[in-house]
PDB file of C-alpha atoms in Angstrom:
ATOM      1  CA  GLN A 256       2.853 -70.539-160.135  1.00  0.00           C
ATOM      2  CA  VAL A 257       1.379 -69.745-163.528  1.00  0.00           C
ATOM      3  CA  GLN A 258       2.541 -71.974-166.340  1.00  0.00           C
ATOM      4  CA  LEU A 259       1.745 -71.548-170.016  1.00  0.00           C
ATOM      5  CA  VAL A 260       2.669 -74.236-172.521  1.00  0.00           C
ATOM      6  CA  GLU A 261       2.203 -73.639-176.248  1.00  0.00           C
ATOM      7  CA  SER A 262       1.854 -76.305-178.897  1.00  0.00           C
ATOM      8  CA  GLY A 263       0.659 -76.661-182.462  1.00  0.00           C
ATOM      9  CA  GLY A 264       3.349 -74.844-184.380  1.00  0.00           C
ATOM     10  CA  GLY A 265       4.894 -76.266-187.523  1.00  0.00           C
ATOM     11  CA  SER A 266       5.727 -75.692-191.153  1.00  0.00           C
ATOM     12  CA  VAL A 267       3.032 -75.023-193.736  1.00  0.00           C
ATOM     13  CA  GLN A 268       2.797 -73.597-197.205  1.00  0.00           C
ATOM     14  CA  ALA A 269       1.316 -70.203-197.860  1.00  0.00           C
ATOM     15  CA  GLY A 270      -2.458 -70.333-197.746  1.00  0.00           C
ATOM     16  CA  GLY A 271      -2.454 -73.135-195.215  1.00  0.00           C
ATOM     17  CA  SER A 272      -3.786 -73.232-191.657  1.00  0.00           C
ATOM     18  CA  LEU A 273      -2.517 -74.021-188.188  1.00  0.00           C
ATOM     19  CA  ARG A 274      -4.119 -73.999-184.762  1.00  0.00           C
ATOM     20  CA  LEU A 275      -1.944 -73.060-181.825  1.00  0.00           C
ATOM     21  CA  SER A 276      -2.856 -74.092-178.295  1.00  0.00           C
ATOM     22  CA  CYS A 277      -1.720 -72.715-174.957  1.00  0.00           C
ATOM     23  CA  ALA A 278      -2.416 -74.814-171.876  1.00  0.00           C
ATOM     24  CA  ALA A 279      -2.601 -72.697-168.738  1.00  0.00           C
ATOM     25  CA  SER A 280      -2.202 -73.865-165.171  1.00  0.00           C
ATOM     26  CA  GLY A 281      -1.789 -72.277-161.771  1.00  0.00           C
ATOM     27  CA  TYR A 282      -3.845 -69.282-162.779  1.00  0.00           C
ATOM     28  CA  SER A 283      -6.309 -68.353-160.083  1.00  0.00           C
ATOM     29  CA  TYR A 284      -7.024 -64.706-160.778  1.00  0.00           C
ATOM     30  CA  SER A 285     -10.100 -63.434-162.509  1.00  0.00           C
ATOM     31  CA  PRO A 286     -10.770 -61.531-164.665  1.00  0.00           C
ATOM     32  CA  TYR A 287      -7.714 -62.071-166.811  1.00  0.00           C
ATOM     33  CA  CYS A 288      -6.384 -61.161-170.195  1.00  0.00           C
ATOM     34  CA  MET A 289      -4.589 -63.479-172.553  1.00  0.00           C
ATOM     35  CA  ALA A 290      -2.873 -62.853-175.841  1.00  0.00           C
ATOM     36  CA  TRP A 291      -0.765 -64.249-178.620  1.00  0.00           C
ATOM     37  CA  PHE A 292       2.457 -62.480-179.504  1.00  0.00           C
ATOM     38  CA  ARG A 293       4.995 -63.334-182.161  1.00  0.00           C
ATOM     39  CA  GLN A 294       8.624 -62.567-182.755  1.00  0.00           C
ATOM     40  CA  ALA A 295      10.515 -63.014-185.997  1.00  0.00           C
ATOM     41  CA  PRO A 296      14.342 -63.048-186.076  1.00  0.00           C
ATOM     42  CA  GLY A 297      15.721 -59.541-185.705  1.00  0.00           C
ATOM     43  CA  LYS A 298      12.334 -58.043-184.943  1.00  0.00           C
ATOM     44  CA  GLU A 299      10.551 -56.949-181.805  1.00  0.00           C
ATOM     45  CA  ARG A 300       7.898 -59.113-180.203  1.00  0.00           C
ATOM     46  CA  GLU A 301       4.509 -57.959-181.423  1.00  0.00           C
ATOM     47  CA  GLY A 302       1.018 -58.713-180.254  1.00  0.00           C
ATOM     48  CA  VAL A 303      -1.341 -60.209-182.803  1.00  0.00           C
ATOM     49  CA  ALA A 304      -4.503 -61.282-180.950  1.00  0.00           C
ATOM     50  CA  PHE A 305      -5.937 -60.457-177.557  1.00  0.00           C
ATOM     51  CA  ILE A 306      -8.817 -61.761-175.458  1.00  0.00           C
ATOM     52  CA  TYR A 307     -10.414 -60.546-172.255  1.00  0.00           C
ATOM     53  CA  ASN A 308     -11.945 -62.737-169.577  1.00  0.00           C
ATOM     54  CA  GLY A 309     -12.760 -65.785-171.630  1.00  0.00           C
ATOM     55  CA  GLY A 310     -13.978 -63.960-174.714  1.00  0.00           C
ATOM     56  CA  LEU A 311     -15.962 -60.974-173.524  1.00  0.00           C
ATOM     57  CA  SER A 312     -13.862 -58.953-175.914  1.00  0.00           C
ATOM     58  CA  THR A 313     -11.187 -59.637-178.490  1.00  0.00           C
ATOM     59  CA  TYR A 314      -8.841 -57.552-180.586  1.00  0.00           C
ATOM     60  CA  TYR A 315      -6.652 -58.258-183.590  1.00  0.00           C
ATOM     61  CA  VAL A 316      -3.920 -56.277-185.220  1.00  0.00           C
ATOM     62  CA  ASP A 317      -4.645 -55.298-188.792  1.00  0.00           C
ATOM     63  CA  SER A 318      -2.124 -57.692-190.302  1.00  0.00           C
ATOM     64  CA  VAL A 319      -4.039 -60.755-189.057  1.00  0.00           C
ATOM     65  CA  LYS A 320      -7.606 -59.457-188.939  1.00  0.00           C
ATOM     66  CA  GLY A 321      -9.954 -61.738-190.837  1.00  0.00           C
ATOM     67  CA  ARG A 322      -7.388 -64.561-190.933  1.00  0.00           C
ATOM     68  CA  PHE A 323      -6.679 -65.353-187.264  1.00  0.00           C
ATOM     69  CA  ALA A 324      -9.163 -66.126-184.483  1.00  0.00           C
ATOM     70  CA  ILE A 325      -8.406 -66.216-180.777  1.00  0.00           C
ATOM     71  CA  SER A 326     -10.569 -68.243-178.414  1.00  0.00           C
ATOM     72  CA  GLN A 327     -10.577 -69.892-175.024  1.00  0.00           C
ATOM     73  CA  ASP A 328     -11.938 -73.117-173.622  1.00  0.00           C
ATOM     74  CA  ASN A 329     -12.308 -72.304-169.950  1.00  0.00           C
ATOM     75  CA  ALA A 330     -13.174 -75.885-169.034  1.00  0.00           C
ATOM     76  CA  LYS A 331      -9.807 -76.977-170.444  1.00  0.00           C
ATOM     77  CA  ASN A 332      -7.906 -73.842-169.378  1.00  0.00           C
ATOM     78  CA  THR A 333      -6.668 -73.588-172.924  1.00  0.00           C
ATOM     79  CA  LEU A 334      -6.162 -70.643-175.233  1.00  0.00           C
ATOM     80  CA  TYR A 335      -6.247 -71.139-178.999  1.00  0.00           C
ATOM     81  CA  LEU A 336      -5.166 -69.261-182.065  1.00  0.00           C
ATOM     82  CA  GLN A 337      -6.687 -70.469-185.314  1.00  0.00           C
ATOM     83  CA  MET A 338      -4.546 -69.196-188.175  1.00  0.00           C
ATOM     84  CA  ASN A 339      -5.898 -69.377-191.709  1.00  0.00           C
ATOM     85  CA  SER A 340      -4.616 -68.087-195.041  1.00  0.00           C
ATOM     86  CA  LEU A 341      -1.110 -68.040-193.667  1.00  0.00           C
ATOM     87  CA  LYS A 342       1.508 -65.889-195.350  1.00  0.00           C
ATOM     88  CA  PRO A 343       5.315 -66.124-195.273  1.00  0.00           C
ATOM     89  CA  GLU A 344       5.381 -62.935-193.205  1.00  0.00           C
ATOM     90  CA  ASP A 345       3.480 -64.787-190.463  1.00  0.00           C
ATOM     91  CA  SER A 346       6.581 -66.913-189.848  1.00  0.00           C
ATOM     92  CA  ALA A 347       7.770 -66.340-186.285  1.00  0.00           C
ATOM     93  CA  MET A 348       7.984 -67.804-182.818  1.00  0.00           C
ATOM     94  CA  TYR A 349       4.533 -67.498-181.302  1.00  0.00           C
ATOM     95  CA  TYR A 350       4.090 -66.941-177.579  1.00  0.00           C
ATOM     96  CA  CYS A 351       1.006 -66.908-175.399  1.00  0.00           C
ATOM     97  CA  ALA A 352       0.813 -64.505-172.503  1.00  0.00           C
ATOM     98  CA  ALA A 353      -1.487 -64.025-169.524  1.00  0.00           C
ATOM     99  CA  GLN A 354      -2.111 -61.340-166.966  1.00  0.00           C
ATOM    100  CA  PHE A 355      -4.667 -60.461-164.330  1.00  0.00           C
ATOM    101  CA  CYS A 356      -6.590 -57.475-165.730  1.00  0.00           C
ATOM    102  CA  PRO A 357      -9.180 -56.100-163.337  1.00  0.00           C
ATOM    103  CA  TYR A 358     -10.056 -52.908-165.182  1.00  0.00           C
ATOM    104  CA  GLY A 359     -12.309 -54.328-167.864  1.00  0.00           C
ATOM    105  CA  ARG A 360     -10.118 -53.622-170.856  1.00  0.00           C
ATOM    106  CA  LEU A 361      -7.703 -55.554-173.013  1.00  0.00           C
ATOM    107  CA  LEU A 362      -3.988 -55.337-172.449  1.00  0.00           C
ATOM    108  CA  LEU A 363      -2.275 -54.682-175.772  1.00  0.00           C
ATOM    109  CA  ARG A 364       1.382 -54.156-174.857  1.00  0.00           C
ATOM    110  CA  LYS A 365       3.881 -56.904-174.104  1.00  0.00           C
ATOM    111  CA  GLU A 366       5.126 -54.945-171.084  1.00  0.00           C
ATOM    112  CA  GLN A 367       1.719 -55.426-169.468  1.00  0.00           C
ATOM    113  CA  TYR A 368       2.041 -59.223-169.340  1.00  0.00           C
ATOM    114  CA  ASN A 369       3.954 -61.022-166.617  1.00  0.00           C
ATOM    115  CA  TYR A 370       3.325 -64.619-167.637  1.00  0.00           C
ATOM    116  CA  TRP A 371       4.698 -66.116-170.836  1.00  0.00           C
ATOM    117  CA  GLY A 372       4.990 -69.493-172.467  1.00  0.00           C
ATOM    118  CA  GLN A 373       8.159 -70.833-174.050  1.00  0.00           C
ATOM    119  CA  GLY A 374       6.926 -70.336-177.611  1.00  0.00           C
ATOM    120  CA  THR A 375       6.090 -72.481-180.605  1.00  0.00           C
ATOM    121  CA  GLN A 376       7.613 -71.970-184.050  1.00  0.00           C
ATOM    122  CA  VAL A 377       5.488 -71.244-187.102  1.00  0.00           C
ATOM    123  CA  THR A 378       7.138 -71.329-190.519  1.00  0.00           C
ATOM    124  CA  VAL A 379       5.213 -70.471-193.678  1.00  0.00           C
ATOM    125  CA  SER A 380       6.863 -71.154-197.007  1.00  0.00           C
ATOM    126  CA  SER A 381       5.912 -69.497-200.270  1.00  0.00           C
TER     127      SER A 381
END
């Protein structure tokens, strides 16, 4: 049974930084895709950063490009999201997601992921 547990959320002022972590267990498939999604109140869940098979490829949505960095530590089975230059519009619940992806390309839609963490809240004040 795949389990994903996020941590590292909190409250920061605009311009600050946070690093989110997602500890994965029970995941035996390879290659796999992982991602960070976020959902603000009243809005749809949106993907922000994606990684394929431990870092062979990554992708960021325009709104976070140059500010966020996704990475994995395979030895620790942990996914990270380093968030710098945070803005109030980055405030949301952040979720990590995982999915077996055998076709050599990133999965960019939330419907493509079967495994989700419980989320960690990020609040950025102006």
